[in-house]
CSV table of C-alpha atoms in Angstrom, one decimal:
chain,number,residue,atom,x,y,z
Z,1,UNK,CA,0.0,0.0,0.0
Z,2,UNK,CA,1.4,3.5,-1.3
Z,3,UNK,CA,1.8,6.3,1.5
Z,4,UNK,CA,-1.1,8.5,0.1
Z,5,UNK,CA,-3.8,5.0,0.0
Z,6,UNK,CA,-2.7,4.6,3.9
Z,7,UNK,CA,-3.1,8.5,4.4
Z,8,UNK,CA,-6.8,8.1,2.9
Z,9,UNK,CA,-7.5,5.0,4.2
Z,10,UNK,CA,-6.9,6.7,7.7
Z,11,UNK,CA,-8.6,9.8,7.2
Z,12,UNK,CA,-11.7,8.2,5.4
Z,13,UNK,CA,-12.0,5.8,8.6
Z,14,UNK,CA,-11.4,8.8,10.7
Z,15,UNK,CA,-14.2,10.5,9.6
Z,16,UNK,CA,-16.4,7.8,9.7
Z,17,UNK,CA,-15.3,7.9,13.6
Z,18,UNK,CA,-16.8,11.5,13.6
Z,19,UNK,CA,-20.4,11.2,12.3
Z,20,UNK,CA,-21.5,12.5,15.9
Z,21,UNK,CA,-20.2,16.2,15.1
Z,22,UNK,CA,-21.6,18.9,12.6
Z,23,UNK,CA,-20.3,17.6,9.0
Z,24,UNK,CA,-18.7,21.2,8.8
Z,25,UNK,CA,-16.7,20.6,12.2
Z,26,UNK,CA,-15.7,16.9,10.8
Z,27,UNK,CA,-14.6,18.0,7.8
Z,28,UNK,CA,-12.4,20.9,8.9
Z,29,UNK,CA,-10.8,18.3,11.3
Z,30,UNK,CA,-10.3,15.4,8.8
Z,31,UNK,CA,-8.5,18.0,6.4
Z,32,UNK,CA,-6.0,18.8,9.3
Z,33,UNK,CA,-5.7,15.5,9.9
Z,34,UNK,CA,-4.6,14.9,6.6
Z,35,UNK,CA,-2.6,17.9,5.9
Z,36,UNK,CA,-0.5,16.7,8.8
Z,37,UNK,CA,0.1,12.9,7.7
Z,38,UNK,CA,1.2,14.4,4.1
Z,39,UNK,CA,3.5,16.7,5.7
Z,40,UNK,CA,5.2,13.7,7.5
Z,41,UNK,CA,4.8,11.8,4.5
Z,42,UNK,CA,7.0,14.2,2.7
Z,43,UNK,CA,9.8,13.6,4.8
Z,44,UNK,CA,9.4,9.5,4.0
Z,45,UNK,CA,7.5,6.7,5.3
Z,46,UNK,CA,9.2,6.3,8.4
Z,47,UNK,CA,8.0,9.9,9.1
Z,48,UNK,CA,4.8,8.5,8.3
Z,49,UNK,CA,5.0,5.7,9.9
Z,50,UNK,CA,5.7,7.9,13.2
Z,51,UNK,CA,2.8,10.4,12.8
Z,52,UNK,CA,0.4,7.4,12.2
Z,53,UNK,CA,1.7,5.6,15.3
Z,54,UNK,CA,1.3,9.1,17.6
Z,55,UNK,CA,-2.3,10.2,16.2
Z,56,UNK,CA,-3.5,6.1,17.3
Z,57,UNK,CA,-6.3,4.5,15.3
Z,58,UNK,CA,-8.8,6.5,13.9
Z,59,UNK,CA,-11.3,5.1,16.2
Z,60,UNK,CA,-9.2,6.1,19.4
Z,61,UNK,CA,-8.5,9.7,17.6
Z,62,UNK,CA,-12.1,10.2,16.3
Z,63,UNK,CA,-13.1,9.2,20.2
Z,64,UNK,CA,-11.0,11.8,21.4
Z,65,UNK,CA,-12.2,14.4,19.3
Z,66,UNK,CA,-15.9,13.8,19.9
Z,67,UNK,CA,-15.1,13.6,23.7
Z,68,UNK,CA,-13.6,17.0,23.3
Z,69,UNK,CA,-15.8,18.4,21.0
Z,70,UNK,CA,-18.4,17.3,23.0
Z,71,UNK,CA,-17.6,18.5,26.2
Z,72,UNK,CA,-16.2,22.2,25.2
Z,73,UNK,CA,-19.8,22.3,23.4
Z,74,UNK,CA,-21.7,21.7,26.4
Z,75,UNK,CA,-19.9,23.9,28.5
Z,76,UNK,CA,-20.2,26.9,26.1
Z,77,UNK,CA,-23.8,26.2,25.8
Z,78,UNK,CA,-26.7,26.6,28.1
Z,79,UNK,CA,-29.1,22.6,27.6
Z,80,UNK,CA,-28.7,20.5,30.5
Z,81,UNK,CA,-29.0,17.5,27.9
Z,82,UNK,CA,-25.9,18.2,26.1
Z,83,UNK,CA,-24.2,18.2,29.7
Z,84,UNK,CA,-25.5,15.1,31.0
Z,85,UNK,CA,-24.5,13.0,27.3
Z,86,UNK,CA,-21.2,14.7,27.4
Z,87,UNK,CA,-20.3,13.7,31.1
Z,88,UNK,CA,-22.4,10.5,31.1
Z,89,UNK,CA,-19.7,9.8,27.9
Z,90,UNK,CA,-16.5,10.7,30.6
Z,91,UNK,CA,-18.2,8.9,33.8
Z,92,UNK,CA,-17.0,5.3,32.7
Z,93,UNK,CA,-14.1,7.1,33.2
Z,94,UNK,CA,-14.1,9.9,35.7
Z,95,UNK,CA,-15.0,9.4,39.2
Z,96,UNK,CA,-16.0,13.3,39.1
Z,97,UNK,CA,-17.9,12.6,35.7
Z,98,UNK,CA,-19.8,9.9,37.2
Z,99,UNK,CA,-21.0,11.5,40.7
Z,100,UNK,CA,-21.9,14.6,38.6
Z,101,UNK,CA,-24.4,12.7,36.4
Z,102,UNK,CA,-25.5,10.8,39.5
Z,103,UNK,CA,-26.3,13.9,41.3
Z,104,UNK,CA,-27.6,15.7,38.6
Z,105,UNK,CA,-29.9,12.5,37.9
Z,106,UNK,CA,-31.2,12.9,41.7
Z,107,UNK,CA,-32.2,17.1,41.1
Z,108,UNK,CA,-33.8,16.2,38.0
Z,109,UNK,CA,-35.9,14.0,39.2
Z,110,UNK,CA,-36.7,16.1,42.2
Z,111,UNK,CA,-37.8,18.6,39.6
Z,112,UNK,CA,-39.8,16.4,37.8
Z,113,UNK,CA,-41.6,15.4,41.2
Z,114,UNK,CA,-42.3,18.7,42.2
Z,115,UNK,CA,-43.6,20.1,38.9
Z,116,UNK,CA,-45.9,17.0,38.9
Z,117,UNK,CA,-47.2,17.8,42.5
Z,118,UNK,CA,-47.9,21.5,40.9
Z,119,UNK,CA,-49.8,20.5,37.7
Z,120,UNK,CA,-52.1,17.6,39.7
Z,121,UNK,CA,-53.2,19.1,42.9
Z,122,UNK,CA,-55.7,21.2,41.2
Z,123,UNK,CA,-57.1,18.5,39.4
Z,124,UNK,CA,-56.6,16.0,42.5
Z,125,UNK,CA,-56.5,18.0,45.6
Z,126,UNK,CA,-56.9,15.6,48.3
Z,127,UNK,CA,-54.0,13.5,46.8
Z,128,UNK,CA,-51.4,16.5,46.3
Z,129,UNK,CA,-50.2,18.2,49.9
Z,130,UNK,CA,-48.2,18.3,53.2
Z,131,UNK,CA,-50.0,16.5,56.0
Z,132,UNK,CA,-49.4,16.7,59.9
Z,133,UNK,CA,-49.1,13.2,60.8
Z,134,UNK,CA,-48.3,12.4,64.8
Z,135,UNK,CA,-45.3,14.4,65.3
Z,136,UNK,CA,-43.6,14.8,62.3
Z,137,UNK,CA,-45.5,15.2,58.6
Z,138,UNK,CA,-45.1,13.6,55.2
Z,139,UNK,CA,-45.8,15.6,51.9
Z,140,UNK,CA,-46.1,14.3,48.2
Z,141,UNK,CA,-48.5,13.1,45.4
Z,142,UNK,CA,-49.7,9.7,48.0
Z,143,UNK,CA,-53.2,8.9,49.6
Z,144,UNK,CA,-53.0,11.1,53.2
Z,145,UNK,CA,-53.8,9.6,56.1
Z,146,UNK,CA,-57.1,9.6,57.5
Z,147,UNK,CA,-58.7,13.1,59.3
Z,148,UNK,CA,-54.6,14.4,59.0
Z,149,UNK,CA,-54.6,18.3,59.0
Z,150,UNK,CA,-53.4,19.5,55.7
Z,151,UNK,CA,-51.0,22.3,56.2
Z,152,UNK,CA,-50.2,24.0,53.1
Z,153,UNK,CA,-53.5,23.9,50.6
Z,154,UNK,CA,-53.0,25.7,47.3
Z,155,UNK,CA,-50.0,27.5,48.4
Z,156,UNK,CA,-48.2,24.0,47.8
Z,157,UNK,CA,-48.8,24.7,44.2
Z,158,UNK,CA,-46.1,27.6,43.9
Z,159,UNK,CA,-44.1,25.9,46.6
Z,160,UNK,CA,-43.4,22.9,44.3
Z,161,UNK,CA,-42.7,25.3,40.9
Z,162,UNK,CA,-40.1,26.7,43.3
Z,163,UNK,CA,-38.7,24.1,44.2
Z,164,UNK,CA,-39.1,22.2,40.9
Z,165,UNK,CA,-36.8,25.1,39.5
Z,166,UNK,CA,-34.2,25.1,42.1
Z,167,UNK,CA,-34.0,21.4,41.8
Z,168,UNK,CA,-33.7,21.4,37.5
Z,169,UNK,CA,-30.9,24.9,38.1
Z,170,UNK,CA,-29.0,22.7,41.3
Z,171,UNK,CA,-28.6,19.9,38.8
Z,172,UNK,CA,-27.6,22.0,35.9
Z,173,UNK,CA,-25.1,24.0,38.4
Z,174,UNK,CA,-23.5,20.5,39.4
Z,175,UNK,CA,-23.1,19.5,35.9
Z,176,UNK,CA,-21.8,22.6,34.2
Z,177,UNK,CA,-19.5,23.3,37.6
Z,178,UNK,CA,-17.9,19.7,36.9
Z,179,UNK,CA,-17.7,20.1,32.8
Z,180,UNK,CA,-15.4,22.8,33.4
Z,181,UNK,CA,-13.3,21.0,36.1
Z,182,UNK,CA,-12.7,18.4,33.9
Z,183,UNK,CA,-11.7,20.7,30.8
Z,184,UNK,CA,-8.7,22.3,33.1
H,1,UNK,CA,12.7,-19.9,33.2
H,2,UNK,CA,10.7,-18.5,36.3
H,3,UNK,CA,11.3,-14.5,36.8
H,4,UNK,CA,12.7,-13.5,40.0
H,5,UNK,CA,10.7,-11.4,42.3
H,6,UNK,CA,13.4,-8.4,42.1
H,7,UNK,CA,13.2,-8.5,38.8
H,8,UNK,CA,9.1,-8.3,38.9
H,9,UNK,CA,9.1,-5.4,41.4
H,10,UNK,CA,11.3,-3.4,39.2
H,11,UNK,CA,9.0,-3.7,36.2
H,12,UNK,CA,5.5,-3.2,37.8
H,13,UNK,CA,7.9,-0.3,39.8
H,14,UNK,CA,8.7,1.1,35.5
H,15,UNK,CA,5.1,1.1,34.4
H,16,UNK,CA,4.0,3.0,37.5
H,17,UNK,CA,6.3,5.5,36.4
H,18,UNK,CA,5.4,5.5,33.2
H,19,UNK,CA,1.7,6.1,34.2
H,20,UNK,CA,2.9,8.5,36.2
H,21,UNK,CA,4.6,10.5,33.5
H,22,UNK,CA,2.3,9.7,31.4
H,23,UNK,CA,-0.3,11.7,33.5
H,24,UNK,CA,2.0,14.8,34.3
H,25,UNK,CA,2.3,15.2,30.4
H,26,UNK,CA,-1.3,15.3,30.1
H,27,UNK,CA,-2.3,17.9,32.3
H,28,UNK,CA,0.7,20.0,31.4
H,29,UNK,CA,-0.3,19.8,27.7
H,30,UNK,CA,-3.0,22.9,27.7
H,31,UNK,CA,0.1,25.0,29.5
H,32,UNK,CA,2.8,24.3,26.8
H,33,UNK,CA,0.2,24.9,23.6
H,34,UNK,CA,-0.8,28.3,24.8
H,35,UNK,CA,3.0,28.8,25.8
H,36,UNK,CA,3.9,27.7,22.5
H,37,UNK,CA,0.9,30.0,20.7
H,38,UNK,CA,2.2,33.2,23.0
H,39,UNK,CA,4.9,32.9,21.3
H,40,UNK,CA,4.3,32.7,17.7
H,41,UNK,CA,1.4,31.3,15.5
H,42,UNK,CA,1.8,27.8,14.4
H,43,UNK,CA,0.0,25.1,13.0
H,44,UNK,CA,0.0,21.2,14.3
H,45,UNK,CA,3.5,19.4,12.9
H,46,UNK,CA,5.4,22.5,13.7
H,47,UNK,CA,3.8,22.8,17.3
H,48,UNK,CA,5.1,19.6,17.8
H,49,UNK,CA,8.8,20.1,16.8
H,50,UNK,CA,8.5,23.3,18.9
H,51,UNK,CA,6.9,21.3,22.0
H,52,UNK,CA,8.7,18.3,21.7
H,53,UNK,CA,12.0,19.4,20.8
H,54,UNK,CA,13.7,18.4,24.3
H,55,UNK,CA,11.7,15.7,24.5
H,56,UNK,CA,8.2,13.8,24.0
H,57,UNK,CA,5.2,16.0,25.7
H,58,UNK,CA,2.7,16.0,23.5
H,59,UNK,CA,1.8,13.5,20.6
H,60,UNK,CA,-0.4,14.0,17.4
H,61,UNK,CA,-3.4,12.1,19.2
H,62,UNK,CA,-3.0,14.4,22.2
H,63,UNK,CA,-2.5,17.6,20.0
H,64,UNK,CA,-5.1,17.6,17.6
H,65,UNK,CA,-8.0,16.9,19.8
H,66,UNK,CA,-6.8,19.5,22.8
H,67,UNK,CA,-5.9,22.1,19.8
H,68,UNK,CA,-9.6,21.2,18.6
H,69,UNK,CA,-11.2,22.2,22.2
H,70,UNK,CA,-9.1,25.2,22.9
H,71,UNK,CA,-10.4,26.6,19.2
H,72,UNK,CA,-14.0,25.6,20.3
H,73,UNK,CA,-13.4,27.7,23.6
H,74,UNK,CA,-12.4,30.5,21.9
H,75,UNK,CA,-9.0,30.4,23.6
H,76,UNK,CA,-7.0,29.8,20.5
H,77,UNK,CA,-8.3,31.1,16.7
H,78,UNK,CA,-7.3,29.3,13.5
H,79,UNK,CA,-6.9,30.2,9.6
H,80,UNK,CA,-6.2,27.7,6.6
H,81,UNK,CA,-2.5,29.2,4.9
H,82,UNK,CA,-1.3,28.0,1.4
H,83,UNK,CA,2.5,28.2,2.0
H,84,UNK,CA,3.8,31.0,-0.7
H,85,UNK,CA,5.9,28.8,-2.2
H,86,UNK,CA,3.1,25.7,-2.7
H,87,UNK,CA,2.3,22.6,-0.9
H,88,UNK,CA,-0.1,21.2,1.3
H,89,UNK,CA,-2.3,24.0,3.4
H,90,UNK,CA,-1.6,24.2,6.8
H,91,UNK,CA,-3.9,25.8,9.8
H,92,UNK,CA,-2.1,27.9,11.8
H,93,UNK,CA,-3.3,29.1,15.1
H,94,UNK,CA,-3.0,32.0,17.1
H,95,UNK,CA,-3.8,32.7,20.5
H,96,UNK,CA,-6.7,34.8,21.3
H,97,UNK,CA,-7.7,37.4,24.0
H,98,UNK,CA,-9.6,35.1,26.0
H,99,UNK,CA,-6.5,32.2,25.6
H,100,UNK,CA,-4.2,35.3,26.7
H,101,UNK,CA,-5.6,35.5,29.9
H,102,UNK,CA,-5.7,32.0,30.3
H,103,UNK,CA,-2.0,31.2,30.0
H,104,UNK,CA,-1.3,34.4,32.0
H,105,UNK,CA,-3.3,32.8,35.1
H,106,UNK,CA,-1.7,29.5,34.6
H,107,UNK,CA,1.8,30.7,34.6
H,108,UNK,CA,1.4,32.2,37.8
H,109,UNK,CA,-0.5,29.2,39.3
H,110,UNK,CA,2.4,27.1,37.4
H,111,UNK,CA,5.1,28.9,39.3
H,112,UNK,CA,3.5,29.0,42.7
H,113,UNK,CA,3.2,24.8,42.0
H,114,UNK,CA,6.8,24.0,40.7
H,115,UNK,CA,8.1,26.2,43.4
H,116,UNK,CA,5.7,23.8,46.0
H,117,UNK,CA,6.7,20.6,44.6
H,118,UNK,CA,10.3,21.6,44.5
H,119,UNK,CA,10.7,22.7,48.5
H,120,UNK,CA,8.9,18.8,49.0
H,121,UNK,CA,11.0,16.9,46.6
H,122,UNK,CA,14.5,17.8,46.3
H,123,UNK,CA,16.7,16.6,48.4
């Protein structure tokens, strides 16, 4: 095999290894990709042979590059989404990666418990609230315990939107505040 | 023949240094780029002769990617060039504002480290 069919043989598998980013960002990488391995092919195949051997396969490389791309991406943008696919991608890795996502997993789904406690208890009242029970109390979307004082009626309702927001912004905060650890 | 267990220790004592290496290269990568960049623009093969030139820091797999980040955080800027004289097209890179600042506040937090490390290690 000639140096230029090994040279397109890697960058045509490379960016096959990079269908997850915008076809503009892909090519723009697979044409400095290339542009480097005819440089070093231009000094002789053992050059070549170097540069192939330092950039790994284009799997490994392609992986690296969407990790990256990935992760700078998220960070610069604002959707918790992106975050969580970008860290959930490092946690197999990352220790930091993979507590982030948990937390973040736990506020989200406070959220979505707390927005759901908003949008029923108008429709289902007696099921939605925060109930005295003995000494202590117990509040959620459950069947209350019999003749138990209610203590927060409808103001529940803007209770839980507040909370369902600071739950969705604590798990965004946690996510975003451990992208950009792991970038340093 | 069996290996001795000297001969074992020193080995699996190698490869943690290696690792070890291995991971000081890696987060000193970033640094040496945007020290490289502050200097002059440059595009990938000759960043590695500059960075590399005493010895292995950085290799392609490591460059590209971190060169590919640093562009997409606006700390570094890049422009295709047809060399004058012909030839393949290179993308140079330049440092930007934003990657100024950076290697500024890294330098000093570099310096306050080595200085650290050094009081703890040398003998």
């Amino acid at each position: 095999m000639t140096d230029e069919h090994r040279i397109n043989d890697y960058v045509r598998r490379l960016g096959w290894s990079l269908q997850r980013l915008d076809p503009a960002e892909r090519t723009a990488l697979v044409d400095e990709i290339r542009s480097h391995l005819i440089e070093s092919a231009a000094a002789g195949t053992d050059a070549l042979d170097r540069a192939l051997a330092g950039l790994d396969t284009p799997y490994a490389l392609g992986r690296r590059f969407v990790e990256e791309y990935e992760l700078a991406g998220a960070v610069s943008g604002s959707g918790p989404r992106r975050l969580l696919v970008a860290l959930l991608g490092r946690s197999t890795r990352r220790v930091a990666g993979a507590s982030a996502v948990f937390v973040a997993i736990l506020c989200y789904l406070c959220a979505l418990i707390f927005a759901a406690m908003a949008a029923i208890k108008p429709f289902a009242p007696g099921r939605v609230g925060a109930w005295r029970v003995g000494s202590g109390w117990e509040a959620g979307i459950l069947i209350p315990t019999s003749n138990a004082p209610e203590l927060l009626g409808l103001w529940i309702i803007p209770l839980s939107i507040a909370l369902a927001i600071a739950s969705y912004l604590a798990g965004t905060l946690v996510l975003r505040h451990t992208a950009r650890l792991m970038l340093r | 023949m069996m290996p001795c267990n000297a001969c074992i220790r020193v080995t699996k004592g190698s490869m943690d240094v290696e690792s070890w290496q291995s991971q000081l290269r890696k987060g000193a990568a970033e640094l040496v780029v945007l020290a490289a960049l502050d200097r002059q623009r440059a595009y990938g093969l000759q960043l590695l002769a500059t960075i590399n030139a005493g010895g292995e820091l950085v290799t392609e797999g490591g460059l590209y990617p971190l060169l590919a980040r640093l562009e997409k955080a606006g700390r570094i800027a890049a422009e295709w060039v047809l060399p004058e004289a012909g030839g393949n097209p290179r993308k140079y890179y330049v440092l930007t504002d934003e990657g100024r600042q950076l290697l500024a506040a890294m330098r000093g937090r570099w310096a306050a480290f080595r200085q650290t490390i050094d009081q703890l290690v040398e003998e």
